[in-house]
mmCIF file of C-alpha atoms in Angstrom:
data_model
loop_
_atom_site.group_PDB
_atom_site.id
_atom_site.type_symbol
_atom_site.label_atom_id
_atom_site.label_comp_id
_atom_site.label_asym_id
_atom_site.label_seq_id
_atom_site.Cartn_x
_atom_site.Cartn_y
_atom_site.Cartn_z
ATOM 1 C CA ILE A 176 -34.002 52.028 126.449
ATOM 2 C CA SER A 177 -32.515 49.472 128.805
ATOM 3 C CA ASN A 178 -35.938 48.886 130.424
ATOM 4 C CA LEU A 179 -37.690 48.114 127.122
ATOM 5 C CA ARG A 180 -38.729 44.577 126.319
ATOM 6 C CA PRO A 181 -36.455 43.063 123.646
ATOM 7 C CA GLU A 182 -39.326 42.676 121.165
ATOM 8 C CA GLN A 183 -40.462 46.285 121.672
ATOM 9 C CA ASP A 184 -39.389 48.165 118.541
ATOM 10 C CA GLN A 185 -41.118 51.434 119.437
ATOM 11 C CA ILE A 186 -40.669 53.900 122.290
ATOM 12 C CA TYR A 187 -44.033 55.051 123.627
ATOM 13 C CA TYR A 188 -44.576 58.406 125.297
ATOM 14 C CA LEU A 189 -47.439 60.226 126.991
ATOM 15 C CA CYS A 190 -47.675 63.967 127.506
ATOM 16 C CA ALA A 191 -49.591 65.088 130.593
ATOM 17 C CA PRO A 192 -49.435 68.113 132.898
ATOM 18 C CA THR A 193 -48.208 66.084 135.901
ATOM 19 C CA ARG A 194 -46.911 62.606 136.730
ATOM 20 C CA GLU A 195 -50.128 61.885 138.634
ATOM 21 C CA ALA A 196 -52.267 62.831 135.628
ATOM 22 C CA ALA A 197 -50.113 60.664 133.363
ATOM 23 C CA ALA A 198 -50.357 57.687 135.726
ATOM 24 C CA MET A 199 -54.181 57.963 135.765
ATOM 25 C CA SER A 200 -54.503 58.464 132.004
ATOM 26 C CA PRO A 201 -56.837 56.103 130.141
ATOM 27 C CA TYR A 202 -54.267 56.024 127.328
ATOM 28 C CA LEU A 203 -51.893 54.211 129.679
ATOM 29 C CA GLU A 204 -54.233 51.291 130.525
ATOM 30 C CA ALA A 205 -53.293 49.016 127.626
ATOM 31 C CA PHE A 206 -49.579 49.653 128.090
ATOM 32 C CA GLU A 207 -49.749 48.746 131.770
ATOM 33 C CA ARG A 208 -51.662 45.581 130.903
ATOM 34 C CA ALA A 209 -48.994 44.673 128.322
ATOM 35 C CA ASN A 210 -46.222 45.577 130.790
ATOM 36 C CA LEU A 211 -44.673 48.130 128.420
ATOM 37 C CA GLU A 212 -42.588 51.122 129.441
ATOM 38 C CA VAL A 213 -43.998 54.560 128.606
ATOM 39 C CA ILE A 214 -42.052 57.812 128.893
ATOM 40 C CA PHE A 215 -43.930 60.636 130.593
ATOM 41 C CA VAL A 216 -43.338 64.159 129.273
ATOM 42 C CA TYR A 217 -44.924 67.204 130.839
ATOM 43 C CA THR A 218 -44.829 70.210 128.517
ATOM 44 C CA ALA A 219 -46.191 71.001 125.078
ATOM 45 C CA ILE A 220 -42.688 71.579 123.748
ATOM 46 C CA ASP A 221 -41.660 68.079 124.908
ATOM 47 C CA ASP A 222 -44.607 66.654 122.999
ATOM 48 C CA PHE A 223 -43.639 68.714 119.944
ATOM 49 C CA VAL A 224 -40.015 67.536 120.129
ATOM 50 C CA MET A 225 -40.990 63.875 120.531
ATOM 51 C CA ALA A 226 -43.357 64.073 117.556
ATOM 52 C CA ASN A 227 -40.711 65.680 115.359
ATOM 53 C CA LEU A 228 -37.714 63.668 116.543
ATOM 54 C CA MET A 229 -39.521 60.560 115.259
ATOM 55 C CA SER A 230 -36.912 57.999 116.382
ATOM 56 C CA TYR A 231 -34.171 57.357 118.913
ATOM 57 C CA GLU A 232 -31.479 54.690 118.603
ATOM 58 C CA GLY A 233 -33.366 53.070 115.740
ATOM 59 C CA ARG A 234 -36.694 52.889 117.582
ATOM 60 C CA GLN A 235 -39.686 54.922 116.478
ATOM 61 C CA LEU A 236 -41.136 57.395 119.020
ATOM 62 C CA VAL A 237 -44.920 56.941 119.228
ATOM 63 C CA SER A 238 -47.521 58.829 121.252
ATOM 64 C CA VAL A 239 -49.825 56.516 123.219
ATOM 65 C CA GLU A 240 -52.716 58.679 121.960
ATOM 66 C CA LYS A 241 -52.381 57.385 118.395
ATOM 67 C CA SER A 242 -55.264 55.310 117.089
ATOM 68 C CA ASP A 243 -53.247 52.757 115.101
ATOM 69 C CA ILE A 244 -51.248 51.239 117.958
ATOM 70 C CA ASP A 245 -51.312 47.440 117.975
ATOM 71 C CA LEU A 246 -50.242 45.882 121.272
ATOM 72 C CA SER A 247 -51.603 42.409 120.572
ATOM 73 C CA LYS A 248 -48.108 40.891 120.375
ATOM 74 C CA PHE A 249 -47.400 42.158 123.915
ATOM 75 C CA ASP A 250 -50.566 40.940 125.642
ATOM 76 C CA THR A 251 -48.760 37.993 127.161
ATOM 77 C CA LYS A 252 -48.043 38.042 130.874
ATOM 78 C CA ASP A 253 -46.234 35.719 133.190
ATOM 79 C CA LYS A 254 -48.288 32.700 134.182
ATOM 80 C CA ASP A 255 -48.336 33.896 137.798
ATOM 81 C CA ASP A 256 -49.786 37.233 136.694
ATOM 82 C CA GLU A 257 -52.419 35.462 134.587
ATOM 83 C CA LYS A 258 -53.427 33.300 137.525
ATOM 84 C CA GLU A 259 -53.722 36.367 139.790
ATOM 85 C CA ASP A 260 -55.757 38.192 137.143
ATOM 86 C CA ALA A 261 -58.051 35.183 136.703
ATOM 87 C CA ASP A 262 -58.602 35.028 140.467
ATOM 88 C CA LYS A 263 -59.399 38.762 140.552
ATOM 89 C CA GLU A 264 -61.800 38.420 137.614
ATOM 90 C CA GLU A 265 -63.622 35.557 139.360
ATOM 91 C CA ASP A 266 -63.996 37.708 142.478
ATOM 92 C CA ASN A 267 -65.210 40.662 140.386
ATOM 93 C CA ASP A 268 -67.681 38.444 138.508
ATOM 94 C CA LYS A 269 -69.165 37.296 141.792
ATOM 95 C CA ASP A 270 -69.541 40.869 143.036
ATOM 96 C CA ASP A 271 -71.135 42.336 139.929
ATOM 97 C CA ASP A 272 -72.569 40.760 136.822
ATOM 98 C CA LYS A 273 -72.166 43.706 134.463
ATOM 99 C CA PRO A 274 -72.564 42.379 130.957
ATOM 100 C CA SER A 275 -70.493 43.691 128.105
ATOM 101 C CA LEU A 276 -72.167 44.934 124.956
ATOM 102 C CA SER A 277 -72.312 42.538 122.046
ATOM 103 C CA ALA A 278 -70.442 43.528 118.887
ATOM 104 C CA THR A 279 -73.702 44.661 117.282
ATOM 105 C CA GLU A 280 -74.722 46.707 120.330
ATOM 106 C CA ALA A 281 -71.272 48.305 120.486
ATOM 107 C CA MET A 282 -71.515 49.332 116.837
ATOM 108 C CA ASP A 283 -75.010 50.732 117.497
ATOM 109 C CA VAL A 284 -73.601 52.856 120.345
ATOM 110 C CA CYS A 285 -70.822 54.030 118.036
ATOM 111 C CA MET A 286 -73.327 55.014 115.345
ATOM 112 C CA TRP A 287 -75.435 56.879 117.926
ATOM 113 C CA PHE A 288 -72.309 58.594 119.276
ATOM 114 C CA LYS A 289 -71.211 59.699 115.813
ATOM 115 C CA ASP A 290 -74.718 60.855 114.814
ATOM 116 C CA THR A 291 -75.220 62.750 118.079
ATOM 117 C CA LEU A 292 -71.907 64.633 117.946
ATOM 118 C CA GLY A 293 -72.071 65.107 114.190
ATOM 119 C CA GLU A 294 -70.001 64.186 111.176
ATOM 120 C CA ASN A 295 -67.923 67.365 111.471
ATOM 121 C CA LYS A 296 -66.588 66.406 114.923
ATOM 122 C CA VAL A 297 -66.212 62.615 114.850
ATOM 123 C CA ALA A 298 -64.422 60.858 111.994
ATOM 124 C CA SER A 299 -64.901 57.389 113.426
ATOM 125 C CA CYS A 300 -66.068 55.542 116.500
ATOM 126 C CA ARG A 301 -65.184 51.953 117.245
ATOM 127 C CA PRO A 302 -65.155 49.501 120.134
ATOM 128 C CA SER A 303 -61.750 49.314 121.793
ATOM 129 C CA SER A 304 -59.854 46.427 123.262
ATOM 130 C CA ARG A 305 -57.218 48.688 124.805
ATOM 131 C CA LEU A 306 -59.441 50.250 127.477
ATOM 132 C CA VAL A 307 -59.786 48.555 130.846
ATOM 133 C CA SER A 308 -61.483 50.906 133.311
ATOM 134 C CA SER A 309 -62.268 53.996 131.229
ATOM 135 C CA PRO A 310 -65.438 54.401 129.142
ATOM 136 C CA ALA A 311 -63.863 56.072 126.076
ATOM 137 C CA ILE A 312 -60.830 57.846 124.632
ATOM 138 C CA VAL A 313 -60.138 60.153 121.718
ATOM 139 C CA THR A 314 -57.348 58.894 119.475
ATOM 140 C CA ASP A 315 -55.708 60.636 116.579
ATOM 141 C CA ASN A 316 -52.475 61.141 114.690
ATOM 142 C CA GLU A 317 -51.619 64.119 116.878
ATOM 143 C CA SER A 318 -51.750 64.207 120.649
ATOM 144 C CA GLY A 319 -54.077 66.505 122.545
ATOM 145 C CA LEU A 320 -51.249 68.911 123.304
ATOM 146 C CA MET A 321 -50.232 69.018 119.646
ATOM 147 C CA ARG A 322 -53.828 69.875 118.682
ATOM 148 C CA ARG A 323 -53.869 72.718 121.225
ATOM 149 C CA MET A 324 -50.498 73.961 119.958
ATOM 150 C CA MET A 325 -51.783 73.913 116.358
ATOM 151 C CA ARG A 326 -54.685 76.098 117.466
ATOM 152 C CA MET A 327 -52.353 78.584 119.179
ATOM 153 C CA VAL A 328 -50.009 78.838 116.197
ATOM 154 C CA ASP A 329 -52.709 79.221 113.550
ATOM 155 C CA THR A 330 -52.905 82.933 112.836
ATOM 156 C CA SER A 331 -53.047 82.702 109.059
ATOM 157 C CA ASP A 332 -55.563 85.544 108.639
ATOM 158 C CA GLY A 333 -53.960 87.809 111.240
ATOM 159 C CA THR A 334 -56.637 87.310 113.889
ATOM 160 C CA ARG A 335 -56.637 85.229 117.046
ATOM 161 C CA ASP A 336 -59.577 83.167 115.798
ATOM 162 C CA THR A 337 -58.760 79.514 116.077
ATOM 163 C CA MET A 338 -59.286 76.974 113.387
ATOM 164 C CA PRO A 339 -61.703 74.146 114.166
ATOM 165 C CA LEU A 340 -60.211 70.890 115.336
ATOM 166 C CA PRO A 341 -59.964 68.135 112.769
ATOM 167 C CA LYS A 342 -62.399 65.254 113.049
ATOM 168 C CA GLN A 343 -61.540 62.955 115.922
ATOM 169 C CA ASN A 344 -61.443 59.177 116.257
ATOM 170 C CA VAL A 345 -63.209 57.812 119.332
ATOM 171 C CA GLU A 346 -62.790 54.392 120.921
ATOM 172 C CA ILE A 347 -65.366 53.116 123.397
ATOM 173 C CA ASN A 348 -65.074 50.417 126.039
ATOM 174 C CA PRO A 349 -68.069 48.081 125.462
ATOM 175 C CA SER A 350 -67.683 46.539 128.932
ATOM 176 C CA HIS A 351 -67.774 49.820 130.869
ATOM 177 C CA PRO A 352 -71.015 50.443 132.846
ATOM 178 C CA ILE A 353 -71.447 53.962 131.424
ATOM 179 C CA ILE A 354 -71.414 52.641 127.871
#
């Protein structure tokens, strides 16, 4: 709590199998860019506890995998950092002129993505501003570990058959070369 920015009213967490996996997670990109602290948890029960605890010391606990996270108020960096980033971007622009998709093209890719995977698997697809170096992420109200735990616990008819996953929300990075 002491490391949080004063204007940060939520505590963000990420569940991953290891610290290395958490540090490389595409869900972390926007939080690193906004210079926000994220708690790493490593087991499914930790994820379950965080989701059900809901708040700590008056701050809401939020998984970084949620689709409705708005970090726009945190996208300000120190002027020195901005200058360094601008210099890096100029160098990157010189090395490779990879154009980003236009808004229309990005929506076309999203429509293709949704049509290809099917309405029963993808609830929505939209261009993302939170991705930096990853092509896409799946976002939802529950984290990936929570979805796996729901599958394990569901034995309503007495068999080990798992229930299908709910429809997923997908965010794509229109400036990634794969997209």
